[in-house]
Every structure is written in structure tokens, then in C-alpha cells.
Amino acid sequence: MEGLQFLASGFAAALSIQNLLFALAGCVLGTLIGVLPGLGPAAGTAILIPLTFKLDPTGAIIMLAAIYYGAMYGGTITSVLINVPGEAASVVTCLDGYQMARQGRAGTALGIAAIGSFVGGVVAALALAMVAPPLARFALSFGPPEFFSLMFLGLCLVTGLAGASLVAGLLMTLFGLLLALIGIDPVRGAPRFTFGIVELYDGLGFVPVVMGLFGVAEILLTIEKPFRQALATRIEGLWPNREEWKRSGGAIGRGTVIGFLLGLIPGVGAVIPTFMAYIVEKRLSRNPEKFGTGVIEGVAAPETANNAYANASMIPLLVLGVPSSPTIAVLMGAFIINGLTPGPFLFKERPDLVWAVIASFFIGNVILLFLNLPLVGLWARLLRVPYQYLCAGTLLFCVVGAYSLKGALFDVGVMLVFGVVGYLLRKLDFPLAPAVLALILAPFMEKSLRTSLEISGGDFGIFLERPISATLLVLAALIVAVATSRLAALKSIRRGP
Amino acid sequence: MSQRRGWQVAAVALLALFAFFVYESLQLSLGDALGPGPGFFPFWLGLLGIILAVVLLVQLRLGRVDLGADVLAFDRAGVRNVVRVLAGLAVASALLEVAGFRLAMLALLVYLLVVLGARRWGVIAIFAAAGSFGVYHVFFGLLKVQLP
């Protein structure tokens, strides 16, 4: 119950006019990012970080978090209307959402998605408030070996779930880790891989790299193959009828549980909970063959899971300092830019900020419900804006965002270089998420590793002697083993008997 | 180009990058009496990267990697637009501190819109003016973000 007391004080801060406006601005911008195909939440959040430079840290994080979950809401609109997911987590919504739109039921699909997202988001935020304090207290007992093993586990999860090849996932993790080591060594202060370039002494900026890998690369892909225009359909009848409510109720409940539980695991990513929620509904359905033809449960379950995940995935970040996805990694970057390090110490040192941010999740979900139900037609109209203007505008914001971080042209160059790298890697279908998570975690991992080895006098046994650290490492090994066998099984299924 | 060949090129590029990091790490201290040195972490990561890049190359050679598509799909006209956009971005970025944000971005937006096929000059002019002078006003004037 202590969480609820802290939450009350958080509401007092989050309900100030100033923070309400930041939450509203974040929700509007996030929905806009979600609505526009070709710009995912990671890139969108990174691009908009400069908007928060002059804000106090609480306002800045409230606004950026609202951009994140706003984008998760907004991604549904393109999935339903043009069969193109606004962000990866909305892929599964295309299956039934688009079919509903073709049958003239776009309004009901968008309505149940908004309601499910609201329920999932609010329940997950409430659970976050209950779970976070005891978990943070437990994490306070962690030393450098435990933190190293925890981050190692997070990277193994991201890598293991990354794609067609475990080796490619591992290579991208190492790529991200090594890029992060450019700059001044955090322990001894020696310059590494800087080649006398002064701008490299601070390291490669996380935000320009992410803007390049996700923002510029996504726009380049859109330019190469422009997306389709919106389906000409009237959006009306947002409120589901009694029969549809009956069918959606259970799906929303199960989606909330699935999204929340998977959000607790660092590295799972936003796509898996939505697919899992969809598969569970299909298995439980009396008419599984109808899935994919426009059934409402096929929209309600994944959309609820998506938003429950979005709120629950803040737990590993806030409590342990481990981001679950590239977008959460960008949020972690925003914390760091504001001089804050996410993790258990943040609960101790800045409880005012943490609880105001958690309270803002509830407020943000209410704002998003209003933005998405009565105003859904307005968002849908944005899809008719020609892609040329969307691409040009986004690239402009990328340049402004990269430059304004430090007022350095060098960062714009870094963004462009990584834009090309990201474009090529996306064409090849190399996983990018492990590289981004490794990039943000590398400095903390290296510091934890080296401090641990200094404590043990160079003995690696320290990671296995301490029970929590050893458990985390065993879990990491299990995840790699499971990922290897999963890929081998998939391969043999594809090859046939 | 086949998807497999694309992966092979990427694996070789990563192999070269990791080898470079290993070489550079050896120029730094790997460790001393105080504990691991600045070269310790990058050296071992680079070495692991080399091993994994070789493993990937072997797997590709033996056909052990399930690639989603056989052909690496590049749309010729689309790629031409990508190159034009990148060139425009590079030139505008280089001009950013010379010509100032407003002029550089005004020129960039007009160029991007024309390259991408927009033809309504009135809309292009309004969009470019809002995107350059308008954005400058919001960031520099209201948000106090320094722009050239």
C-alpha cells in the first residue's frame, strides 16, 4: 500500500498546470508519431528530445514518456485504415483491424482499441505503483556484479529474441557495445578510439545514433517505397454494441495480464506481447478460423496488451535501470541527458520525480482516451497528407534535433552516417534493437564489470559466487540455449520432413 | 544482389571493424595492478566479435542461416531518390553554420520536396517557409535552443 501513498504525492505534482500541459503535448505528439507511417516511437521520441531541453527534468520526462505511450496508441490508426502499422507493436492489429475497416467497421475497431489501450494502460500503471517500491528496495542490495549480470541478462534476452540468426543478433550487440566505448574511459579517464578528434572525447552521442538508425533510416526506406494512401472509409460508430462488448471483455482482461507480465521482463520488446495476446484469443475462441477476417477480439487483445506492456516496461527501467526496447532506451537516454540515472537509487534520491512520472501515466492514459475517441477522425485525416511533406518535415526535425543537442555539426554528420548504416541493415534484415540497447547499457556494464574485477582482484568467480548474480547468469545461459534450439526447430520445420 | 551475398558483405565489414577495435585496444593498457585497463573490455568484445563474424560467414557458406528473402530488393528509382535526399541533407548540413539555419533549411526543404515529386509550388513555398523560419522561431525564440 505504500505505493499508493507515494502515488498520491505524485498526483499532486503531475496535476500541476505545467505538467498537465507537458503530458498533453506529449500525448498529442506521440499520437502524431504513431499515426504517421515511417516514423516509429524510438525515432520519434529521440527527435523530440530537444523540445524538452529547457524544461525541468520532471516535465521533460513526463512529456517524453507521454510521447512514448501516445505513439503506442496512435500506431493502431494506420494499422486499421491502411493496413500499415504505425509502429511494430501494431503489426498484429492489421490482421483483423484492416478487415473490419473494409467491412465499414473502422470506427468500432478504433474505438475498442482505444478503450482496451486505456484499460491496459491504467491497470499496468496501477500495478507499477504497487510493484515498484518493494522491487526497488530489493534492487538496492545489488552490487556491481549483480548489476553487470542483470544487464548481461537483458542483452541476452534482446539478442535471443532478435530475429533469424542468433549470431547476427550477438554481432549487433557487440557492435553497439563497441560504439559506446568510443570516448573517455569512465574508470581511468584515458581517451579511447578518438584519433585526436575532439568531438569524439564525449563519445558518439546516443541520440544522433538512434535518430540515424531509426529516424533517418525509416524515412529513407519510405522514400524508396512510399506507403499507400488511407482507405476511403467513414469512421463512425466508435462505441461497440452489446455483443461486441461481450466478446471484447475477456480479451481486454487477458491482454492486460499478458502485456503487464511480459513488460516486466527486460528485453522482450513490444511485438511479442501483442502476438501472444492474439494467439491466446485465437486458441480460446470457438471460431478460431474467423480470426483474420475482422473479429473484434483480434483488435481488442493485442491493443490492450500493447499498452499494458508500454506501461509495465517502465518497471525494469525505473527500478533496475535496464531498458526493455529501443524506445525505452531512448527514454533512458533522456534521463541521462537530464542528469538522472534510472535504477533503484532514483527512487531513493528523486522520489518526487519518479512518482510524478508514474502518476502522469494515469493522466496520460485519460488524455489519450479523449484524443483517440472523439478526435480519431482528425488523426485519420492526417494520413491523407502526401508522404513527401511528411518525409521532408521529419528529416528537418532530425537535423534540428541532432544539431541542438550540443550545437555541433558533428552530431548531424553522425546521424547521417548512422542513417545510411541503419538503412542498409534494415534492408538486410539485421536486428537493430540489440545494438541500441547495447549502446546505452555499455558504459554501465563496463563500469560494473571493471569495478567487480577490482573488488575480486581480477577473479571472474565473483559473478558466480554471489547468489543473485549467479542466478541471473544461469538465466542468461538458459535464454541463449532456448533461442538456439528455437531457431534450430524453426529451421527444421521450414525444411520439412 | 542476393540476400546471402548482402549478409556476407555485412559480416566481412563487421569482421574488419572488430579487428580494428582489437588492434586499437592493444595500443591501450589491458590491465595492471589496479585491475582491468581501458583496453580490457574493447579487446575481449572485439575478439568475440571476430569469432562470431567468422561463425556467421561459415554458417552462410553452409546455408545454415534462414534468410527471409532470396533477393535483396532495391527499387532502382527509389534508391536514386534516397541518394539524392542524402546528398541534399549532407550539403544543407555543411551549409548550416555558413548560411544559417533559416536559409539552409529553406533550401533543403524546397529541394527535398521537388526531388520527392511535389509540384504544387504554392504549398511547397508555404511549407518550406514554415519549416525554416517557423521552426527557427519556435526553437530559438520560444524554446531557447541555440541554432545557427
XYZ file of C-alpha atoms in Angstrom:
645
model
C 0.000 0.000 0.000
C 2.974 2.349 0.418
C 2.976 2.696 -3.364
C -0.473 4.273 -3.219
C 0.692 6.857 -0.675
C 3.639 7.818 -2.853
C 1.324 7.837 -5.854
C -0.925 10.382 -4.145
C 2.021 12.745 -3.744
C 2.975 12.042 -7.365
C -0.506 13.099 -8.486
C -0.121 16.387 -6.630
C 2.934 17.155 -8.783
C 1.650 15.668 -12.031
C -1.637 17.577 -11.820
C 0.076 20.981 -11.801
C -0.977 23.041 -14.841
C 2.550 22.948 -16.197
C 2.932 19.157 -16.014
C -0.590 18.613 -17.344
C 0.337 20.673 -20.395
C 3.547 18.660 -20.859
C 1.566 15.414 -20.669
C -0.996 16.769 -23.159
C 1.731 17.953 -25.558
C 3.489 14.578 -25.260
C 0.264 12.653 -25.929
C -0.555 14.774 -28.998
C 2.968 14.484 -30.412
C 3.145 10.768 -29.579
C -0.181 10.057 -31.286
C 1.041 12.023 -34.289
C 4.209 9.884 -34.419
C 2.164 6.718 -34.085
C -0.255 7.805 -36.790
C 2.402 8.660 -39.339
C 3.762 5.543 -41.018
C 7.515 5.598 -41.482
C 8.314 7.052 -38.072
C 8.405 4.670 -35.127
C 8.262 5.578 -31.432
C 12.043 5.206 -30.909
C 12.934 7.684 -33.640
C 10.016 9.956 -32.785
C 10.960 10.142 -29.110
C 14.631 10.752 -29.980
C 13.775 13.503 -32.464
C 11.615 15.299 -29.925
C 14.144 15.229 -27.051
C 15.381 18.758 -27.971
C 11.887 20.108 -27.276
C 12.479 19.269 -23.611
C 15.936 20.813 -23.194
C 14.731 23.871 -21.349
C 12.179 22.022 -19.220
C 12.765 20.885 -15.649
C 13.651 17.154 -15.521
C 10.185 16.126 -14.217
C 8.372 17.953 -17.011
C 10.823 16.652 -19.609
C 10.416 13.003 -18.596
C 6.617 13.343 -18.282
C 6.467 14.728 -21.816
C 8.810 12.128 -23.331
C 7.036 9.235 -21.590
C 3.728 10.584 -22.930
C 5.226 10.682 -26.424
C 6.169 7.018 -25.993
C 2.788 5.657 -24.934
C 0.986 8.126 -27.203
C 2.843 6.582 -30.132
C 1.760 3.116 -28.975
C -1.882 4.301 -29.084
C -1.529 6.099 -32.411
C 0.033 3.177 -34.263
C -3.363 1.482 -34.356
C -4.936 4.066 -36.643
C -2.689 3.272 -39.620
C -2.979 -0.475 -38.945
C -6.755 -0.268 -39.223
C -7.091 2.282 -42.034
C -4.239 1.463 -44.410
C -3.014 -1.931 -43.217
C 0.391 -0.387 -42.399
C 1.414 -0.494 -38.737
C 2.438 2.907 -37.378
C 4.915 1.056 -35.153
C 5.999 -2.599 -34.896
C 3.700 -3.473 -31.985
C 0.642 -2.721 -34.144
C 1.535 -5.295 -36.810
C -0.868 -7.888 -35.448
C -3.714 -5.340 -35.297
C -3.587 -5.144 -39.103
C -4.887 -8.715 -39.360
C -8.393 -8.058 -38.080
C -8.423 -4.254 -37.815
C -7.984 -3.696 -41.542
C -10.605 -6.324 -42.349
C -13.030 -4.557 -40.011
C -12.323 -1.279 -41.840
C -13.014 -2.949 -45.195
C -16.371 -4.067 -43.808
C -17.163 -0.459 -42.811
C -16.438 -1.092 -39.100
C -13.278 1.035 -38.805
C -14.907 3.132 -36.079
C -15.642 0.112 -33.866
C -12.104 -1.241 -34.387
C -10.538 2.093 -33.407
C -12.993 2.516 -30.538
C -12.282 -0.861 -28.931
C -8.539 -0.341 -29.484
C -8.686 2.975 -27.606
C -10.802 1.523 -24.782
C -8.627 -1.598 -24.482
C -5.473 0.509 -24.520
C -6.907 2.688 -21.760
C -7.804 -0.275 -19.554
C -4.459 -1.996 -20.182
C -2.500 1.197 -19.566
C -4.291 2.188 -16.358
C -4.187 -1.298 -14.803
C -0.497 -1.655 -15.672
C 0.287 1.778 -14.228
C -1.539 0.849 -11.007
C 0.390 -2.425 -10.805
C 3.592 -0.497 -11.466
C 2.865 1.717 -8.460
C 2.351 -1.364 -6.266
C 5.306 -3.408 -7.513
C 7.952 -0.727 -7.943
C 8.728 0.204 -4.280
C 9.456 -3.347 -2.980
C 11.349 -4.188 -6.156
C 13.447 -1.018 -5.879
C 14.227 -1.846 -2.234
C 15.335 -5.321 -3.270
C 17.474 -3.893 -6.084
C 19.211 -1.586 -3.602
C 21.033 -4.673 -2.303
C 22.617 -5.174 -5.739
C 26.342 -4.539 -6.059
C 28.399 -4.139 -9.268
C 28.442 -7.923 -10.015
C 24.641 -8.159 -9.785
C 24.149 -5.096 -11.986
C 26.576 -6.457 -14.563
C 24.778 -9.828 -14.630
C 21.383 -8.110 -14.833
C 22.423 -6.008 -17.836
C 24.015 -9.073 -19.402
C 20.714 -10.919 -18.963
C 18.811 -8.018 -20.560
C 21.109 -8.045 -23.580
C 20.807 -11.841 -23.898
C 17.009 -11.527 -23.931
C 17.039 -8.858 -26.613
C 19.561 -10.793 -28.666
C 17.825 -14.145 -28.223
C 14.519 -12.751 -29.457
C 16.047 -10.600 -32.169
C 15.452 -12.465 -35.403
C 16.523 -15.134 -37.865
C 20.084 -15.558 -36.638
C 21.328 -15.613 -33.065
C 24.872 -14.932 -34.306
C 23.703 -11.825 -36.191
C 21.935 -10.641 -33.025
C 25.109 -11.164 -30.990
C 27.170 -9.325 -33.611
C 24.822 -6.348 -33.442
C 25.064 -6.384 -29.627
C 28.867 -6.283 -29.853
C 28.636 -3.545 -32.496
C 26.563 -1.413 -30.104
C 28.821 -2.155 -27.125
C 31.980 -1.197 -29.015
C 30.488 2.009 -30.429
C 29.641 3.044 -26.886
C 33.260 2.609 -25.790
C 34.442 5.414 -28.076
C 35.432 8.383 -25.898
C 36.965 8.835 -22.464
C 37.360 5.631 -20.427
C 34.909 6.065 -17.499
C 37.220 4.429 -14.924
C 40.730 5.657 -15.770
C 39.939 8.735 -17.866
C 42.064 7.667 -20.862
C 40.804 8.539 -24.369
C 39.845 5.502 -26.486
C 39.342 5.289 -30.267
C 39.157 9.095 -30.532
C 42.012 9.611 -33.061
C 42.541 13.151 -31.834
C 39.012 14.193 -32.837
C 37.878 16.449 -30.004
C 34.157 15.792 -30.645
C 34.739 12.074 -30.002
C 36.059 12.662 -26.459
C 32.439 12.771 -25.238
C 31.706 9.612 -27.234
C 29.222 9.106 -30.032
C 26.001 10.793 -29.000
C 23.307 8.207 -28.248
C 20.513 10.409 -29.600
C 22.120 11.185 -33.021
C 22.946 7.492 -33.454
C 19.350 6.433 -32.647
C 17.905 9.219 -34.830
C 20.068 7.919 -37.660
C 19.424 4.195 -37.160
C 15.674 4.581 -36.705
C 14.546 8.037 -37.902
C 16.646 8.755 -40.997
C 16.784 5.061 -41.969
C 12.989 4.731 -41.748
C 12.473 7.834 -43.866
C 14.956 6.561 -46.459
C 13.032 3.279 -46.645
C 9.773 5.207 -47.061
C 11.326 7.306 -49.827
C 12.422 4.158 -51.621
C 8.975 2.607 -51.332
C 6.248 5.144 -50.464
C 3.295 3.924 -48.375
C -0.295 3.695 -49.575
C -2.903 6.367 -49.021
C -5.689 5.928 -46.474
C -8.651 3.670 -47.108
C -11.643 5.798 -48.093
C -13.951 4.875 -45.220
C -16.215 6.775 -42.889
C -15.245 6.499 -39.248
C -18.454 6.267 -37.275
C -19.969 4.152 -34.535
C -16.910 4.111 -32.254
C -18.814 2.537 -29.390
C -19.071 -1.283 -29.720
C -22.520 -2.905 -29.449
C -23.531 -5.279 -26.628
C -22.421 -8.415 -28.460
C -19.041 -6.859 -29.265
C -18.592 -5.776 -25.642
C -19.254 -9.332 -24.524
C -16.640 -10.694 -26.883
C -14.070 -7.983 -26.068
C -14.302 -8.016 -22.265
C -12.335 -11.211 -21.752
C -9.865 -10.302 -24.479
C -9.131 -6.969 -22.773
C -8.643 -8.685 -19.400
C -6.300 -11.330 -20.780
C -4.442 -8.771 -22.911
C -3.810 -6.669 -19.802
C -2.321 -9.598 -17.875
C -0.165 -10.768 -20.802
C 1.089 -7.257 -21.610
C 1.869 -6.461 -17.981
C 3.718 -9.719 -17.232
C 5.812 -9.568 -20.397
C 6.556 -5.892 -19.775
C 8.307 -6.881 -16.552
C 10.930 -8.879 -18.436
C 13.769 -6.748 -19.776
C 14.371 -7.289 -23.460
C 11.044 -8.794 -24.509
C 10.087 -5.884 -26.786
C 6.619 -4.634 -27.689
C 5.848 -7.070 -30.507
C 5.796 -10.355 -28.563
C 3.035 -9.415 -26.057
C 0.707 -8.381 -28.897
C 1.264 -11.604 -30.827
C 0.902 -13.674 -27.673
C -2.381 -11.946 -26.752
C -3.675 -12.567 -30.287
C -2.654 -16.247 -30.241
C -4.270 -16.792 -26.816
C -7.558 -15.301 -28.056
C -7.453 -17.443 -31.178
C -6.835 -20.591 -29.114
C -9.674 -19.757 -26.711
C -12.124 -18.820 -29.449
C -14.980 -21.122 -30.521
C -14.403 -19.916 -34.075
C -10.633 -19.622 -34.477
C -10.990 -19.810 -38.270
C -12.674 -16.394 -38.213
C -9.512 -14.684 -36.914
C -8.045 -12.606 -39.715
C -11.459 -11.856 -41.203
C -12.337 -8.934 -38.926
C -13.170 -10.231 -35.412
C -13.183 -7.653 -32.665
C -11.182 -9.794 -30.200
C -8.342 -9.750 -32.737
C -8.100 -5.997 -32.218
C -9.024 -5.709 -28.534
C -6.488 -8.246 -27.190
C -3.287 -7.072 -28.934
C -4.069 -3.380 -28.488
C -4.689 -3.880 -24.762
C -1.528 -5.976 -24.396
C 0.422 -3.339 -26.307
C -0.434 -0.562 -23.887
C -0.218 -2.694 -20.745
C 3.276 -3.638 -21.945
C 4.167 0.021 -22.624
C 3.411 0.993 -19.020
C 4.813 -2.166 -17.419
C 8.063 -1.898 -19.381
C 8.806 1.242 -17.384
C 9.340 -1.005 -14.329
C 12.677 -2.538 -15.475
C 13.817 0.940 -16.484
C 12.769 2.829 -13.361
C 13.575 0.084 -10.840
C 16.604 -1.638 -12.361
C 17.918 0.814 -14.938
C 17.565 -1.761 -17.728
C 15.597 -0.696 -20.822
C 13.274 -3.238 -22.474
C 13.190 -1.879 -26.011
C 14.886 0.735 -28.212
C 12.214 3.324 -27.312
C 12.737 2.743 -23.596
C 16.485 3.024 -24.274
C 15.826 6.461 -25.776
C 13.870 7.381 -22.643
C 16.839 6.195 -20.585
C 18.997 8.489 -22.724
C 16.643 11.355 -21.868
C 17.032 10.587 -18.141
C 20.810 10.671 -18.547
C 20.722 13.954 -20.527
C 18.774 15.394 -17.587
C 21.454 14.235 -15.149
C 19.431 11.295 -13.792
C 20.384 7.625 -13.751
C 17.370 5.291 -13.801
C 17.551 2.483 -11.229
C 16.829 1.818 -7.576
C 18.795 4.842 -6.398
C 16.473 7.127 -8.339
C 13.602 6.025 -6.064
C 15.741 6.978 -3.068
C 17.239 10.190 -4.391
C 14.416 11.641 -6.513
C 11.128 10.101 -5.301
C 9.343 13.345 -6.240
C 10.308 12.880 -9.894
C 9.682 9.128 -10.062
C 6.195 9.316 -8.549
C 5.183 12.353 -10.569
C 6.163 10.446 -13.720
C 4.246 7.326 -12.600
C 1.168 9.445 -11.768
C 1.442 11.065 -15.193
C 0.892 7.629 -16.778
C -2.685 7.630 -15.435
C -3.262 11.191 -16.590
C -1.725 10.441 -19.976
C -3.994 7.439 -20.487
C -7.077 9.564 -19.758
C -5.846 12.254 -22.175
C -5.209 9.616 -24.835
C -8.697 8.177 -24.435
C -10.156 11.603 -25.238
C -7.678 12.205 -28.044
C -8.406 8.850 -29.613
C -12.167 8.502 -29.258
C -13.725 11.833 -30.244
C -10.781 13.005 -32.349
C -9.981 9.822 -34.233
C -11.350 11.259 -37.484
C -8.927 14.162 -37.232
C -5.946 11.794 -36.859
C -7.171 9.698 -39.755
C -7.249 12.809 -41.959
C -3.509 13.241 -41.343
C -2.958 10.074 -43.348
C -4.031 11.971 -46.449
C -1.052 14.347 -46.145
C 1.258 13.454 -49.062
C 4.275 11.456 -47.961
C 6.692 13.996 -49.484
C 5.734 16.563 -46.850
C 5.897 14.044 -44.008
C 9.359 12.857 -45.072
C 10.747 16.368 -45.588
C 9.327 17.562 -42.258
C 10.699 14.567 -40.369
C 14.172 14.971 -41.865
C 14.126 18.645 -40.905
C 13.333 17.710 -37.296
C 16.130 15.119 -37.364
C 18.643 17.815 -38.361
C 17.324 20.242 -35.726
C 17.322 17.514 -33.080
C 20.846 16.291 -33.774
C 22.315 19.797 -34.023
C 20.630 21.270 -30.986
C 21.887 18.568 -28.597
C 25.310 20.201 -28.312
C 25.196 22.823 -31.029
C 27.627 20.686 -33.019
C 27.560 19.939 -36.735
C 29.489 16.764 -35.919
C 26.333 15.221 -34.427
C 24.402 15.885 -37.642
C 27.169 14.025 -39.511
C 26.958 11.128 -37.037
C 23.196 10.976 -37.575
C 23.554 10.888 -41.365
C 26.246 8.187 -41.274
C 24.106 6.019 -38.988
C 21.099 6.773 -41.170
C 22.871 5.075 -44.061
C 24.083 2.238 -41.797
C 20.542 1.735 -40.467
C 19.040 1.815 -43.961
C 21.423 -0.895 -45.178
C 20.994 -3.031 -42.045
C 17.205 -2.757 -42.319
C 17.367 -3.808 -45.967
C 19.406 -6.834 -44.908
C 17.007 -7.518 -42.036
C 19.771 -7.336 -39.437
C 18.309 -6.754 -35.946
C 18.869 -3.180 -34.725
C 17.326 -3.419 -31.251
C 20.324 -5.270 -29.674
C 22.731 -2.610 -30.981
C 20.692 0.251 -29.498
C 20.251 -1.409 -26.116
C 23.932 -2.297 -26.002
C 24.838 1.273 -26.899
C 23.005 2.718 -23.898
C 23.986 -0.060 -21.454
C 27.674 -0.374 -22.393
C 29.065 2.363 -20.117
C 27.192 0.958 -17.115
C 28.156 -2.616 -17.997
C 31.825 -1.773 -18.370
C 31.895 0.148 -15.119
C 30.139 -2.695 -13.260
C 32.451 -5.310 -14.791
C 35.642 -3.446 -14.027
C 34.570 -2.448 -10.509
C 33.611 -6.079 -9.831
C 37.004 -7.285 -11.037
C 38.758 -4.640 -8.949
C 36.831 -5.861 -5.889
C 37.729 -9.503 -6.609
C 41.330 -8.809 -7.620
C 40.694 -9.921 -11.194
C 38.805 -13.115 -10.273
C 35.790 -13.718 -12.571
C 34.458 -16.153 -9.951
C 32.862 -13.159 -8.180
C 29.976 -13.327 -10.667
C 29.226 -16.937 -9.759
C 29.902 -16.744 -6.026
C 27.141 -14.218 -5.351
C 23.727 -15.956 -5.498
C 21.726 -13.231 -7.301
C 24.447 -12.676 -9.881
C 24.852 -16.424 -10.449
C 21.077 -16.876 -10.869
C 20.936 -14.068 -13.430
C 23.842 -15.557 -15.381
C 22.251 -19.025 -15.366
C 19.043 -17.433 -16.703
C 21.058 -15.693 -19.421
C 22.665 -19.004 -20.425
C 19.221 -20.656 -20.499
C 17.857 -17.906 -22.731
C 20.708 -18.301 -25.215
C 20.196 -22.104 -25.203
C 16.424 -21.748 -25.717
C 16.952 -19.206 -28.518
C 19.414 -21.532 -30.248
C 17.083 -24.533 -30.060
C 14.064 -22.389 -31.125
C 15.907 -21.251 -34.254
C 17.066 -24.800 -34.995
C 13.459 -26.069 -34.636
C 12.143 -23.297 -36.900
C 14.764 -24.203 -39.485
C 13.833 -27.881 -39.471
C 10.091 -27.026 -39.733
C 10.780 -24.818 -42.776
C 12.862 -27.515 -44.426
C 10.078 -30.063 -43.923
C 10.338 -33.764 -43.018
C 22.350 -8.893 -55.362
C 21.209 -11.898 -53.314
C 20.306 -11.553 -49.650
C 23.024 -14.097 -48.845
C 25.683 -12.015 -50.578
C 24.456 -8.931 -48.723
C 24.859 -10.752 -45.393
C 28.328 -11.922 -46.388
C 29.369 -8.334 -47.161
C 27.940 -7.170 -43.816
C 29.755 -9.975 -41.946
C 33.062 -9.086 -43.586
C 32.560 -5.391 -42.793
C 31.846 -6.246 -39.139
C 34.871 -8.571 -39.068
C 37.076 -5.704 -40.267
C 35.557 -3.326 -37.711
C 36.099 -5.762 -34.823
C 39.667 -6.454 -35.966
C 40.286 -2.713 -35.961
C 38.940 -2.411 -32.394
C 41.136 -5.312 -31.246
C 44.224 -3.716 -32.829
C 43.458 -0.327 -31.267
C 42.725 -1.932 -27.873
C 46.176 -3.481 -27.881
C 47.635 0.042 -28.045
C 45.902 0.707 -24.697
C 46.575 -0.979 -21.356
C 44.674 -4.252 -20.949
C 45.300 -4.341 -17.208
C 47.685 -3.582 -14.371
C 47.985 -3.983 -10.613
C 44.898 -1.778 -10.128
C 42.717 -4.014 -12.266
C 41.449 -4.073 -15.874
C 42.721 -1.215 -18.036
C 40.985 0.886 -20.719
C 41.730 -1.686 -23.423
C 40.369 -4.685 -21.495
C 36.662 -4.501 -22.341
C 37.025 -3.492 -26.034
C 39.749 -6.093 -26.602
C 37.633 -9.019 -25.454
C 34.493 -7.711 -27.112
C 36.379 -7.219 -30.384
C 37.891 -10.694 -30.185
C 34.473 -12.237 -29.554
C 33.136 -10.206 -32.486
C 35.812 -11.586 -34.807
C 34.977 -15.153 -33.781
C 31.226 -14.591 -34.271
C 31.709 -12.875 -37.646
C 33.727 -15.899 -38.817
C 30.998 -18.229 -37.474
C 28.371 -16.251 -39.409
C 30.428 -16.425 -42.603
C 30.777 -20.202 -42.200
C 27.037 -20.557 -41.500
C 26.233 -18.507 -44.608
C 28.617 -20.587 -46.681
C 26.958 -23.806 -45.460
C 23.458 -22.350 -45.957
C 22.660 -22.617 -42.236
C 21.056 -19.160 -41.923
C 17.366 -18.845 -42.791
C 17.122 -15.554 -44.648
C 13.637 -14.096 -45.123
C 14.015 -13.322 -48.841
C 16.320 -14.645 -51.545
C 16.796 -11.348 -53.307
C 17.882 -8.110 -51.696
C 15.157 -5.871 -53.105
C 16.377 -2.448 -54.221
C 13.982 -0.314 -56.244
C 16.214 1.488 -58.758
C 14.190 4.709 -58.960
C 13.665 4.622 -55.199
C 17.383 4.218 -54.488
C 18.106 7.150 -56.818
C 15.777 9.273 -54.667
C 17.478 8.007 -51.483
C 20.891 9.071 -52.828
C 19.532 12.482 -53.877
C 17.963 13.038 -50.464
C 21.173 12.057 -48.668
C 23.216 14.370 -50.894
C 20.825 17.227 -50.179
C 20.992 16.568 -46.435
C 24.805 16.471 -46.495
C 25.074 19.761 -48.431
C 22.468 21.533 -46.289
C 24.166 20.314 -43.106
C 27.524 21.607 -44.368
C 25.904 24.980 -45.086
C 24.118 25.134 -41.749
C 26.765 27.215 -39.944
C 27.771 29.161 -43.064
C 24.373 30.246 -44.382
C 22.476 29.983 -41.109
C 19.652 27.653 -40.129
C 16.836 29.506 -41.881
C 18.390 29.761 -45.335
C 19.962 26.281 -45.274
C 16.704 24.630 -44.219
C 14.600 26.714 -46.624
C 16.769 25.484 -49.499
C 16.789 21.909 -48.146
C 13.002 21.697 -47.827
C 12.375 23.047 -51.324
C 14.991 20.629 -52.704
C 13.581 17.610 -50.812
C 10.005 18.293 -51.855
C 10.938 18.736 -55.512
C 13.131 15.615 -55.521
C 10.327 13.586 -53.925
C 7.838 14.698 -56.552
C 5.846 17.562 -55.005
C 4.749 20.000 -57.710
C 2.346 22.461 -56.092
C 4.656 25.451 -55.797
C 2.409 27.454 -53.533
C 2.231 24.629 -50.971
C 5.973 23.995 -51.309
C 6.724 27.681 -50.597
C 4.445 27.813 -47.536
C 5.756 24.504 -46.167
C 9.408 25.498 -46.689
C 8.907 28.916 -45.095
C 7.104 27.407 -42.091
C 9.701 24.629 -41.771
C 12.661 27.013 -41.820
C 11.624 30.402 -40.416
C 8.752 28.956 -38.376
C 10.786 26.147 -36.787
C 13.644 28.594 -36.085
C 11.228 30.882 -34.283
C 9.818 28.021 -32.179
C 13.184 26.514 -31.235
C 15.291 29.678 -30.919
C 12.629 32.125 -29.836
C 10.348 30.041 -27.639
C 12.368 27.010 -26.549
C 15.699 28.922 -26.312
C 17.525 26.204 -28.239
C 20.676 27.557 -29.914
C 20.554 27.343 -33.704
C 22.973 28.964 -36.182
